[in-house]
mmCIF file with all atom_site columns, C-alpha atoms in Angstrom:
data_model
loop_
_atom_site.group_PDB
_atom_site.id
_atom_site.type_symbol
_atom_site.label_atom_id
_atom_site.label_alt_id
_atom_site.label_comp_id
_atom_site.label_asym_id
_atom_site.label_entity_id
_atom_site.label_seq_id
_atom_site.pdbx_PDB_ins_code
_atom_site.Cartn_x
_atom_site.Cartn_y
_atom_site.Cartn_z
_atom_site.occupancy
_atom_site.B_iso_or_equiv
_atom_site.pdbx_formal_charge
_atom_site.auth_seq_id
_atom_site.auth_comp_id
_atom_site.auth_asym_id
_atom_site.auth_atom_id
_atom_site.pdbx_PDB_model_num
ATOM 1   C CA . UNK A 1 1   ? 50.084  20.959  29.352  1.00 0.00 ? 1   UNK A CA 1
ATOM 2   C CA . UNK A 1 2   ? 50.597  18.515  26.477  1.00 0.00 ? 2   UNK A CA 1
ATOM 3   C CA . UNK A 1 3   ? 49.985  15.529  28.784  1.00 0.00 ? 3   UNK A CA 1
ATOM 4   C CA . UNK A 1 4   ? 46.749  17.089  29.961  1.00 0.00 ? 4   UNK A CA 1
ATOM 5   C CA . UNK A 1 5   ? 45.728  17.737  26.368  1.00 0.00 ? 5   UNK A CA 1
ATOM 6   C CA . UNK A 1 6   ? 46.522  14.134  25.388  1.00 0.00 ? 6   UNK A CA 1
ATOM 7   C CA . UNK A 1 7   ? 44.589  12.812  28.378  1.00 0.00 ? 7   UNK A CA 1
ATOM 8   C CA . UNK A 1 8   ? 41.594  14.939  27.408  1.00 0.00 ? 8   UNK A CA 1
ATOM 9   C CA . UNK A 1 9   ? 41.853  13.714  23.813  1.00 0.00 ? 9   UNK A CA 1
ATOM 10  C CA . UNK A 1 10  ? 41.966  10.100  25.005  1.00 0.00 ? 10  UNK A CA 1
ATOM 11  C CA . UNK A 1 11  ? 38.970  10.705  27.251  1.00 0.00 ? 11  UNK A CA 1
ATOM 12  C CA . UNK A 1 12  ? 37.082  12.341  24.383  1.00 0.00 ? 12  UNK A CA 1
ATOM 13  C CA . UNK A 1 13  ? 37.848  9.363   22.119  1.00 0.00 ? 13  UNK A CA 1
ATOM 14  C CA . UNK A 1 14  ? 36.614  6.946   24.817  1.00 0.00 ? 14  UNK A CA 1
ATOM 15  C CA . UNK A 1 15  ? 33.402  8.950   25.154  1.00 0.00 ? 15  UNK A CA 1
ATOM 16  C CA . UNK A 1 16  ? 32.894  8.949   21.377  1.00 0.00 ? 16  UNK A CA 1
ATOM 17  C CA . UNK A 1 17  ? 33.384  5.178   21.282  1.00 0.00 ? 17  UNK A CA 1
ATOM 18  C CA . UNK A 1 18  ? 30.975  4.724   24.187  1.00 0.00 ? 18  UNK A CA 1
ATOM 19  C CA . UNK A 1 19  ? 28.446  6.954   22.436  1.00 0.00 ? 19  UNK A CA 1
ATOM 20  C CA . UNK A 1 20  ? 28.713  4.843   19.271  1.00 0.00 ? 20  UNK A CA 1
ATOM 21  C CA . UNK A 1 21  ? 28.270  1.607   21.237  1.00 0.00 ? 21  UNK A CA 1
ATOM 22  C CA . UNK A 1 22  ? 25.236  2.987   23.081  1.00 0.00 ? 22  UNK A CA 1
ATOM 23  C CA . UNK A 1 23  ? 23.715  4.278   19.840  1.00 0.00 ? 23  UNK A CA 1
ATOM 24  C CA . UNK A 1 24  ? 24.091  0.848   18.200  1.00 0.00 ? 24  UNK A CA 1
ATOM 25  C CA . UNK A 1 25  ? 22.582  -0.837  21.271  1.00 0.00 ? 25  UNK A CA 1
ATOM 26  C CA . UNK A 1 26  ? 19.672  1.603   21.248  1.00 0.00 ? 26  UNK A CA 1
ATOM 27  C CA . UNK A 1 27  ? 19.013  0.936   17.555  1.00 0.00 ? 27  UNK A CA 1
ATOM 28  C CA . UNK A 1 28  ? 19.181  -2.832  18.106  1.00 0.00 ? 28  UNK A CA 1
ATOM 29  C CA . UNK A 1 29  ? 16.781  -2.541  21.043  1.00 0.00 ? 29  UNK A CA 1
ATOM 30  C CA . UNK A 1 30  ? 14.382  -0.424  19.003  1.00 0.00 ? 30  UNK A CA 1
ATOM 31  C CA . UNK A 1 31  ? 14.552  -2.945  16.140  1.00 0.00 ? 31  UNK A CA 1
ATOM 32  C CA . UNK A 1 32  ? 13.796  -5.811  18.532  1.00 0.00 ? 32  UNK A CA 1
ATOM 33  C CA . UNK A 1 33  ? 10.814  -3.934  19.991  1.00 0.00 ? 33  UNK A CA 1
ATOM 34  C CA . UNK A 1 34  ? 9.519   -3.090  16.519  1.00 0.00 ? 34  UNK A CA 1
ATOM 35  C CA . UNK A 1 35  ? 9.790   -6.743  15.454  1.00 0.00 ? 35  UNK A CA 1
ATOM 36  C CA . UNK A 1 36  ? 7.932   -7.827  18.599  1.00 0.00 ? 36  UNK A CA 1
ATOM 37  C CA . UNK A 1 37  ? 5.251   -5.222  17.955  1.00 0.00 ? 37  UNK A CA 1
ATOM 38  C CA . UNK A 1 38  ? 4.967   -6.276  14.306  1.00 0.00 ? 38  UNK A CA 1
ATOM 39  C CA . UNK A 1 39  ? 4.584   -9.920  15.360  1.00 0.00 ? 39  UNK A CA 1
ATOM 40  C CA . UNK A 1 40  ? 1.851   -8.938  17.822  1.00 0.00 ? 40  UNK A CA 1
ATOM 41  C CA . UNK A 1 41  ? 0.018   -6.854  15.223  1.00 0.00 ? 41  UNK A CA 1
ATOM 42  C CA . UNK A 1 42  ? -0.001  -9.604  12.613  1.00 0.00 ? 42  UNK A CA 1
ATOM 43  C CA . UNK A 1 43  ? -0.885  -12.281 15.163  1.00 0.00 ? 43  UNK A CA 1
ATOM 44  C CA . UNK A 1 44  ? -3.670  -10.118 16.539  1.00 0.00 ? 44  UNK A CA 1
ATOM 45  C CA . UNK A 1 45  ? -4.984  -9.394  13.059  1.00 0.00 ? 45  UNK A CA 1
ATOM 46  C CA . UNK A 1 46  ? -5.359  -13.132 12.407  1.00 0.00 ? 46  UNK A CA 1
ATOM 47  C CA . UNK A 1 47  ? -7.114  -13.811 15.711  1.00 0.00 ? 47  UNK A CA 1
ATOM 48  C CA . UNK A 1 48  ? -9.404  -10.776 16.000  1.00 0.00 ? 48  UNK A CA 1
ATOM 49  C CA . UNK A 1 49  ? -13.026 -11.816 16.406  1.00 0.00 ? 49  UNK A CA 1
ATOM 50  C CA . UNK A 1 50  ? -14.588 -8.343  16.299  1.00 0.00 ? 50  UNK A CA 1
ATOM 51  C CA . UNK A 1 51  ? -15.767 -8.476  19.920  1.00 0.00 ? 51  UNK A CA 1
ATOM 52  C CA . UNK A 1 52  ? -12.469 -7.654  21.581  1.00 0.00 ? 52  UNK A CA 1
ATOM 53  C CA . UNK A 1 53  ? -11.715 -4.179  22.916  1.00 0.00 ? 53  UNK A CA 1
ATOM 54  C CA . UNK A 1 54  ? -8.308  -4.428  21.271  1.00 0.00 ? 54  UNK A CA 1
ATOM 55  C CA . UNK A 1 55  ? -7.832  -4.977  17.574  1.00 0.00 ? 55  UNK A CA 1
ATOM 56  C CA . UNK A 1 56  ? -5.792  -3.848  14.618  1.00 0.00 ? 56  UNK A CA 1
ATOM 57  C CA . UNK A 1 57  ? -6.537  -0.424  13.180  1.00 0.00 ? 57  UNK A CA 1
ATOM 58  C CA . UNK A 1 58  ? -5.188  0.403   9.738   1.00 0.00 ? 58  UNK A CA 1
ATOM 59  C CA . UNK A 1 59  ? -3.863  3.959   9.706   1.00 0.00 ? 59  UNK A CA 1
ATOM 60  C CA . UNK A 1 60  ? -3.907  5.508   6.277   1.00 0.00 ? 60  UNK A CA 1
ATOM 61  C CA . UNK A 1 61  ? -6.588  3.179   4.885   1.00 0.00 ? 61  UNK A CA 1
ATOM 62  C CA . UNK A 1 62  ? -9.273  4.965   2.910   1.00 0.00 ? 62  UNK A CA 1
ATOM 63  C CA . UNK A 1 63  ? -12.884 4.060   3.729   1.00 0.00 ? 63  UNK A CA 1
ATOM 64  C CA . UNK A 1 64  ? -15.045 3.535   0.639   1.00 0.00 ? 64  UNK A CA 1
ATOM 65  C CA . UNK A 1 65  ? -18.365 4.030   2.438   1.00 0.00 ? 65  UNK A CA 1
ATOM 66  C CA . UNK A 1 66  ? -18.643 7.854   2.085   1.00 0.00 ? 66  UNK A CA 1
ATOM 67  C CA . UNK A 1 67  ? -18.067 7.566   -1.663  1.00 0.00 ? 67  UNK A CA 1
ATOM 68  C CA . UNK A 1 68  ? -20.676 4.828   -1.980  1.00 0.00 ? 68  UNK A CA 1
ATOM 69  C CA . UNK A 1 69  ? -23.285 6.784   0.012   1.00 0.00 ? 69  UNK A CA 1
ATOM 70  C CA . UNK A 1 70  ? -22.893 9.852   -2.202  1.00 0.00 ? 70  UNK A CA 1
ATOM 71  C CA . UNK A 1 71  ? -22.946 7.700   -5.347  1.00 0.00 ? 71  UNK A CA 1
ATOM 72  C CA . UNK A 1 72  ? -26.285 6.190   -4.368  1.00 0.00 ? 72  UNK A CA 1
ATOM 73  C CA . UNK A 1 73  ? -27.659 9.707   -3.873  1.00 0.00 ? 73  UNK A CA 1
ATOM 74  C CA . UNK A 1 74  ? -26.262 10.943  -7.199  1.00 0.00 ? 74  UNK A CA 1
ATOM 75  C CA . UNK A 1 75  ? -27.150 8.048   -9.472  1.00 0.00 ? 75  UNK A CA 1
ATOM 76  C CA . UNK A 1 76  ? -30.489 6.283   -9.785  1.00 0.00 ? 76  UNK A CA 1
ATOM 77  C CA . UNK A 1 77  ? -28.997 3.029   -11.021 1.00 0.00 ? 77  UNK A CA 1
ATOM 78  C CA . UNK A 1 78  ? -27.372 0.986   -8.281  1.00 0.00 ? 78  UNK A CA 1
ATOM 79  C CA . UNK A 1 79  ? -24.966 -0.495  -10.827 1.00 0.00 ? 79  UNK A CA 1
ATOM 80  C CA . UNK A 1 80  ? -23.856 2.964   -12.000 1.00 0.00 ? 80  UNK A CA 1
ATOM 81  C CA . UNK A 1 81  ? -23.581 4.164   -8.389  1.00 0.00 ? 81  UNK A CA 1
ATOM 82  C CA . UNK A 1 82  ? -21.279 1.288   -7.475  1.00 0.00 ? 82  UNK A CA 1
ATOM 83  C CA . UNK A 1 83  ? -19.189 1.769   -10.606 1.00 0.00 ? 83  UNK A CA 1
ATOM 84  C CA . UNK A 1 84  ? -18.769 5.536   -10.036 1.00 0.00 ? 84  UNK A CA 1
ATOM 85  C CA . UNK A 1 85  ? -18.050 4.985   -6.357  1.00 0.00 ? 85  UNK A CA 1
ATOM 86  C CA . UNK A 1 86  ? -15.349 2.452   -7.194  1.00 0.00 ? 86  UNK A CA 1
ATOM 87  C CA . UNK A 1 87  ? -13.816 4.806   -9.762  1.00 0.00 ? 87  UNK A CA 1
ATOM 88  C CA . UNK A 1 88  ? -13.620 7.822   -7.454  1.00 0.00 ? 88  UNK A CA 1
ATOM 89  C CA . UNK A 1 89  ? -12.476 5.674   -4.529  1.00 0.00 ? 89  UNK A CA 1
ATOM 90  C CA . UNK A 1 90  ? -9.657  4.175   -6.645  1.00 0.00 ? 90  UNK A CA 1
ATOM 91  C CA . UNK A 1 91  ? -8.679  7.619   -7.879  1.00 0.00 ? 91  UNK A CA 1
ATOM 92  C CA . UNK A 1 92  ? -8.354  8.899   -4.304  1.00 0.00 ? 92  UNK A CA 1
ATOM 93  C CA . UNK A 1 93  ? -6.484  5.803   -3.139  1.00 0.00 ? 93  UNK A CA 1
ATOM 94  C CA . UNK A 1 94  ? -3.976  6.439   -5.914  1.00 0.00 ? 94  UNK A CA 1
ATOM 95  C CA . UNK A 1 95  ? -3.786  10.151  -5.085  1.00 0.00 ? 95  UNK A CA 1
ATOM 96  C CA . UNK A 1 96  ? -3.229  9.460   -1.392  1.00 0.00 ? 96  UNK A CA 1
ATOM 97  C CA . UNK A 1 97  ? -0.388  7.048   -2.147  1.00 0.00 ? 97  UNK A CA 1
ATOM 98  C CA . UNK A 1 98  ? 1.408   9.679   -4.233  1.00 0.00 ? 98  UNK A CA 1
ATOM 99  C CA . UNK A 1 99  ? 4.189   11.105  -2.018  1.00 0.00 ? 99  UNK A CA 1
ATOM 100 C CA . UNK A 1 100 ? 4.701   14.067  -4.358  1.00 0.00 ? 100 UNK A CA 1
ATOM 101 C CA . UNK A 1 101 ? 1.218   15.365  -3.531  1.00 0.00 ? 101 UNK A CA 1
ATOM 102 C CA . UNK A 1 102 ? 1.764   17.135  -0.237  1.00 0.00 ? 102 UNK A CA 1
ATOM 103 C CA . UNK A 1 103 ? -1.102  19.532  0.539   1.00 0.00 ? 103 UNK A CA 1
ATOM 104 C CA . UNK A 1 104 ? 0.360   20.635  3.867   1.00 0.00 ? 104 UNK A CA 1
ATOM 105 C CA . UNK A 1 105 ? 1.534   23.980  5.172   1.00 0.00 ? 105 UNK A CA 1
ATOM 106 C CA . UNK A 1 106 ? 3.817   24.458  8.146   1.00 0.00 ? 106 UNK A CA 1
ATOM 107 C CA . UNK A 1 107 ? 2.399   26.926  10.646  1.00 0.00 ? 107 UNK A CA 1
ATOM 108 C CA . UNK A 1 108 ? 3.341   27.912  14.158  1.00 0.00 ? 108 UNK A CA 1
ATOM 109 C CA . UNK A 1 109 ? 0.878   26.913  16.873  1.00 0.00 ? 109 UNK A CA 1
ATOM 110 C CA . UNK A 1 110 ? 1.716   27.829  20.488  1.00 0.00 ? 110 UNK A CA 1
ATOM 111 C CA . UNK A 1 111 ? 5.373   28.278  19.582  1.00 0.00 ? 111 UNK A CA 1
ATOM 112 C CA . UNK A 1 112 ? 5.654   24.907  17.798  1.00 0.00 ? 112 UNK A CA 1
ATOM 113 C CA . UNK A 1 113 ? 5.804   24.309  14.069  1.00 0.00 ? 113 UNK A CA 1
ATOM 114 C CA . UNK A 1 114 ? 3.104   21.920  12.877  1.00 0.00 ? 114 UNK A CA 1
ATOM 115 C CA . UNK A 1 115 ? 1.993   20.658  9.503   1.00 0.00 ? 115 UNK A CA 1
ATOM 116 C CA . UNK A 1 116 ? -1.649  21.295  8.696   1.00 0.00 ? 116 UNK A CA 1
ATOM 117 C CA . UNK A 1 117 ? -3.600  20.366  5.602   1.00 0.00 ? 117 UNK A CA 1
ATOM 118 C CA . UNK A 1 118 ? -3.960  23.139  3.055   1.00 0.00 ? 118 UNK A CA 1
ATOM 119 C CA . UNK A 1 119 ? -7.099  22.782  0.969   1.00 0.00 ? 119 UNK A CA 1
ATOM 120 C CA . UNK A 1 120 ? -5.639  22.675  -2.507  1.00 0.00 ? 120 UNK A CA 1
ATOM 121 C CA . UNK A 1 121 ? -7.658  22.446  -5.719  1.00 0.00 ? 121 UNK A CA 1
ATOM 122 C CA . UNK A 1 122 ? -7.986  18.655  -5.528  1.00 0.00 ? 122 UNK A CA 1
ATOM 123 C CA . UNK A 1 123 ? -9.407  18.698  -2.007  1.00 0.00 ? 123 UNK A CA 1
ATOM 124 C CA . UNK A 1 124 ? -11.754 21.572  -2.749  1.00 0.00 ? 124 UNK A CA 1
ATOM 125 C CA . UNK A 1 125 ? -13.047 19.774  -5.856  1.00 0.00 ? 125 UNK A CA 1
ATOM 126 C CA . UNK A 1 126 ? -13.539 16.581  -3.832  1.00 0.00 ? 126 UNK A CA 1
ATOM 127 C CA . UNK A 1 127 ? -15.568 18.492  -1.253  1.00 0.00 ? 127 UNK A CA 1
ATOM 128 C CA . UNK A 1 128 ? -17.672 20.185  -3.930  1.00 0.00 ? 128 UNK A CA 1
ATOM 129 C CA . UNK A 1 129 ? -18.305 17.024  -5.968  1.00 0.00 ? 129 UNK A CA 1
ATOM 130 C CA . UNK A 1 130 ? -18.530 14.361  -3.257  1.00 0.00 ? 130 UNK A CA 1
ATOM 131 C CA . UNK A 1 131 ? -19.446 16.227  -0.081  1.00 0.00 ? 131 UNK A CA 1
ATOM 132 C CA . UNK A 1 132 ? -18.138 16.656  3.438   1.00 0.00 ? 132 UNK A CA 1
ATOM 133 C CA . UNK A 1 133 ? -17.993 12.972  4.400   1.00 0.00 ? 133 UNK A CA 1
ATOM 134 C CA . UNK A 1 134 ? -15.732 11.951  1.502   1.00 0.00 ? 134 UNK A CA 1
ATOM 135 C CA . UNK A 1 135 ? -13.670 15.119  1.989   1.00 0.00 ? 135 UNK A CA 1
ATOM 136 C CA . UNK A 1 136 ? -13.266 14.481  5.729   1.00 0.00 ? 136 UNK A CA 1
ATOM 137 C CA . UNK A 1 137 ? -12.275 10.845  5.281   1.00 0.00 ? 137 UNK A CA 1
ATOM 138 C CA . UNK A 1 138 ? -9.597  11.862  2.752   1.00 0.00 ? 138 UNK A CA 1
ATOM 139 C CA . UNK A 1 139 ? -8.296  14.561  5.132   1.00 0.00 ? 139 UNK A CA 1
ATOM 140 C CA . UNK A 1 140 ? -8.159  12.043  7.974   1.00 0.00 ? 140 UNK A CA 1
ATOM 141 C CA . UNK A 1 141 ? -6.231  9.559   5.850   1.00 0.00 ? 141 UNK A CA 1
ATOM 142 C CA . UNK A 1 142 ? -3.849  12.298  4.685   1.00 0.00 ? 142 UNK A CA 1
ATOM 143 C CA . UNK A 1 143 ? -3.132  13.232  8.297   1.00 0.00 ? 143 UNK A CA 1
ATOM 144 C CA . UNK A 1 144 ? -2.594  9.594   9.290   1.00 0.00 ? 144 UNK A CA 1
ATOM 145 C CA . UNK A 1 145 ? -0.268  8.964   6.360   1.00 0.00 ? 145 UNK A CA 1
ATOM 146 C CA . UNK A 1 146 ? 1.681   12.119  7.139   1.00 0.00 ? 146 UNK A CA 1
ATOM 147 C CA . UNK A 1 147 ? 1.976   11.152  10.808  1.00 0.00 ? 147 UNK A CA 1
ATOM 148 C CA . UNK A 1 148 ? 2.849   7.494   10.287  1.00 0.00 ? 148 UNK A CA 1
ATOM 149 C CA . UNK A 1 149 ? 4.720   7.341   7.005   1.00 0.00 ? 149 UNK A CA 1
ATOM 150 C CA . UNK A 1 150 ? 5.060   10.619  5.087   1.00 0.00 ? 150 UNK A CA 1
ATOM 151 C CA . UNK A 1 151 ? 7.769   9.524   2.662   1.00 0.00 ? 151 UNK A CA 1
ATOM 152 C CA . UNK A 1 152 ? 6.234   6.288   1.372   1.00 0.00 ? 152 UNK A CA 1
ATOM 153 C CA . UNK A 1 153 ? 2.551   6.683   2.177   1.00 0.00 ? 153 UNK A CA 1
ATOM 154 C CA . UNK A 1 154 ? 1.342   3.186   2.812   1.00 0.00 ? 154 UNK A CA 1
ATOM 155 C CA . UNK A 1 155 ? -1.145  1.809   5.328   1.00 0.00 ? 155 UNK A CA 1
ATOM 156 C CA . UNK A 1 156 ? 0.296   1.149   8.794   1.00 0.00 ? 156 UNK A CA 1
ATOM 157 C CA . UNK A 1 157 ? -1.358  -1.434  11.058  1.00 0.00 ? 157 UNK A CA 1
ATOM 158 C CA . UNK A 1 158 ? -1.418  -0.563  14.774  1.00 0.00 ? 158 UNK A CA 1
ATOM 159 C CA . UNK A 1 159 ? -2.799  -2.329  17.810  1.00 0.00 ? 159 UNK A CA 1
ATOM 160 C CA . UNK A 1 160 ? -5.730  -0.182  18.896  1.00 0.00 ? 160 UNK A CA 1
ATOM 161 C CA . UNK A 1 161 ? -7.902  -0.037  22.001  1.00 0.00 ? 161 UNK A CA 1
ATOM 162 C CA . UNK A 1 162 ? -11.344 0.651   20.556  1.00 0.00 ? 162 UNK A CA 1
ATOM 163 C CA . UNK A 1 163 ? -12.911 1.216   23.994  1.00 0.00 ? 163 UNK A CA 1
ATOM 164 C CA . UNK A 1 164 ? -10.419 3.914   25.021  1.00 0.00 ? 164 UNK A CA 1
ATOM 165 C CA . UNK A 1 165 ? -9.806  5.062   21.405  1.00 0.00 ? 165 UNK A CA 1
ATOM 166 C CA . UNK A 1 166 ? -6.030  4.983   21.701  1.00 0.00 ? 166 UNK A CA 1
ATOM 167 C CA . UNK A 1 167 ? -2.965  3.124   20.508  1.00 0.00 ? 167 UNK A CA 1
ATOM 168 C CA . UNK A 1 168 ? -2.079  0.050   22.573  1.00 0.00 ? 168 UNK A CA 1
ATOM 169 C CA . UNK A 1 169 ? 1.418   -0.038  24.031  1.00 0.00 ? 169 UNK A CA 1
ATOM 170 C CA . UNK A 1 170 ? 3.516   -3.168  23.820  1.00 0.00 ? 170 UNK A CA 1
ATOM 171 C CA . UNK A 1 171 ? 3.160   -3.640  27.589  1.00 0.00 ? 171 UNK A CA 1
ATOM 172 C CA . UNK A 1 172 ? -0.652  -3.350  27.397  1.00 0.00 ? 172 UNK A CA 1
ATOM 173 C CA . UNK A 1 173 ? -0.812  -5.898  24.574  1.00 0.00 ? 173 UNK A CA 1
ATOM 174 C CA . UNK A 1 174 ? 1.331   -8.384  26.478  1.00 0.00 ? 174 UNK A CA 1
ATOM 175 C CA . UNK A 1 175 ? -0.812  -7.890  29.589  1.00 0.00 ? 175 UNK A CA 1
ATOM 176 C CA . UNK A 1 176 ? -3.988  -8.659  27.590  1.00 0.00 ? 176 UNK A CA 1
ATOM 177 C CA . UNK A 1 177 ? -2.373  -11.750 26.081  1.00 0.00 ? 177 UNK A CA 1
ATOM 178 C CA . UNK A 1 178 ? -1.281  -13.013 29.492  1.00 0.00 ? 178 UNK A CA 1
ATOM 179 C CA . UNK A 1 179 ? -4.761  -12.405 30.933  1.00 0.00 ? 179 UNK A CA 1
ATOM 180 C CA . UNK A 1 180 ? -6.284  -14.349 28.026  1.00 0.00 ? 180 UNK A CA 1
ATOM 181 C CA . UNK A 1 181 ? -3.968  -17.290 28.701  1.00 0.00 ? 181 UNK A CA 1
ATOM 182 C CA . UNK A 1 182 ? -5.240  -17.677 32.273  1.00 0.00 ? 182 UNK A CA 1
#
């Protein structure tokens, strides 16, 4: 009985060691893929001409246009409109980068727990003062930041297929590059 127990212990230790080796290999493989993807993203960003179906999309980047449009409607002076737009845009960029502001609630949808945006006072005031477009762009950015980088909240560049409106896989990007070389 003791021999069997020792053999099982030895086997368990071998399996633990194998598990550790495989985990390290998986992490190294993931790191290598992430570095390759990062290289592709930054190379693509430098060579994008605006006509390609594939480009770099910045997730979590706030668009200033909705704020500017509302400012021009609110203020008669173009100089004042631009100044106010810049102020409110900067305020919301700062707010969005603040990881302690987390206007999300966890709810159950079809048996799965999901985070959804809860309209707190800040968001409701934004909607009231600056309208639906500014409000919606802030909500979109909040969702992107929460999906891509909830703890640090910075912009994440991704290869994006603008024709199909989806993220480009590493394999798809390499295929496009190879086709462009021919």
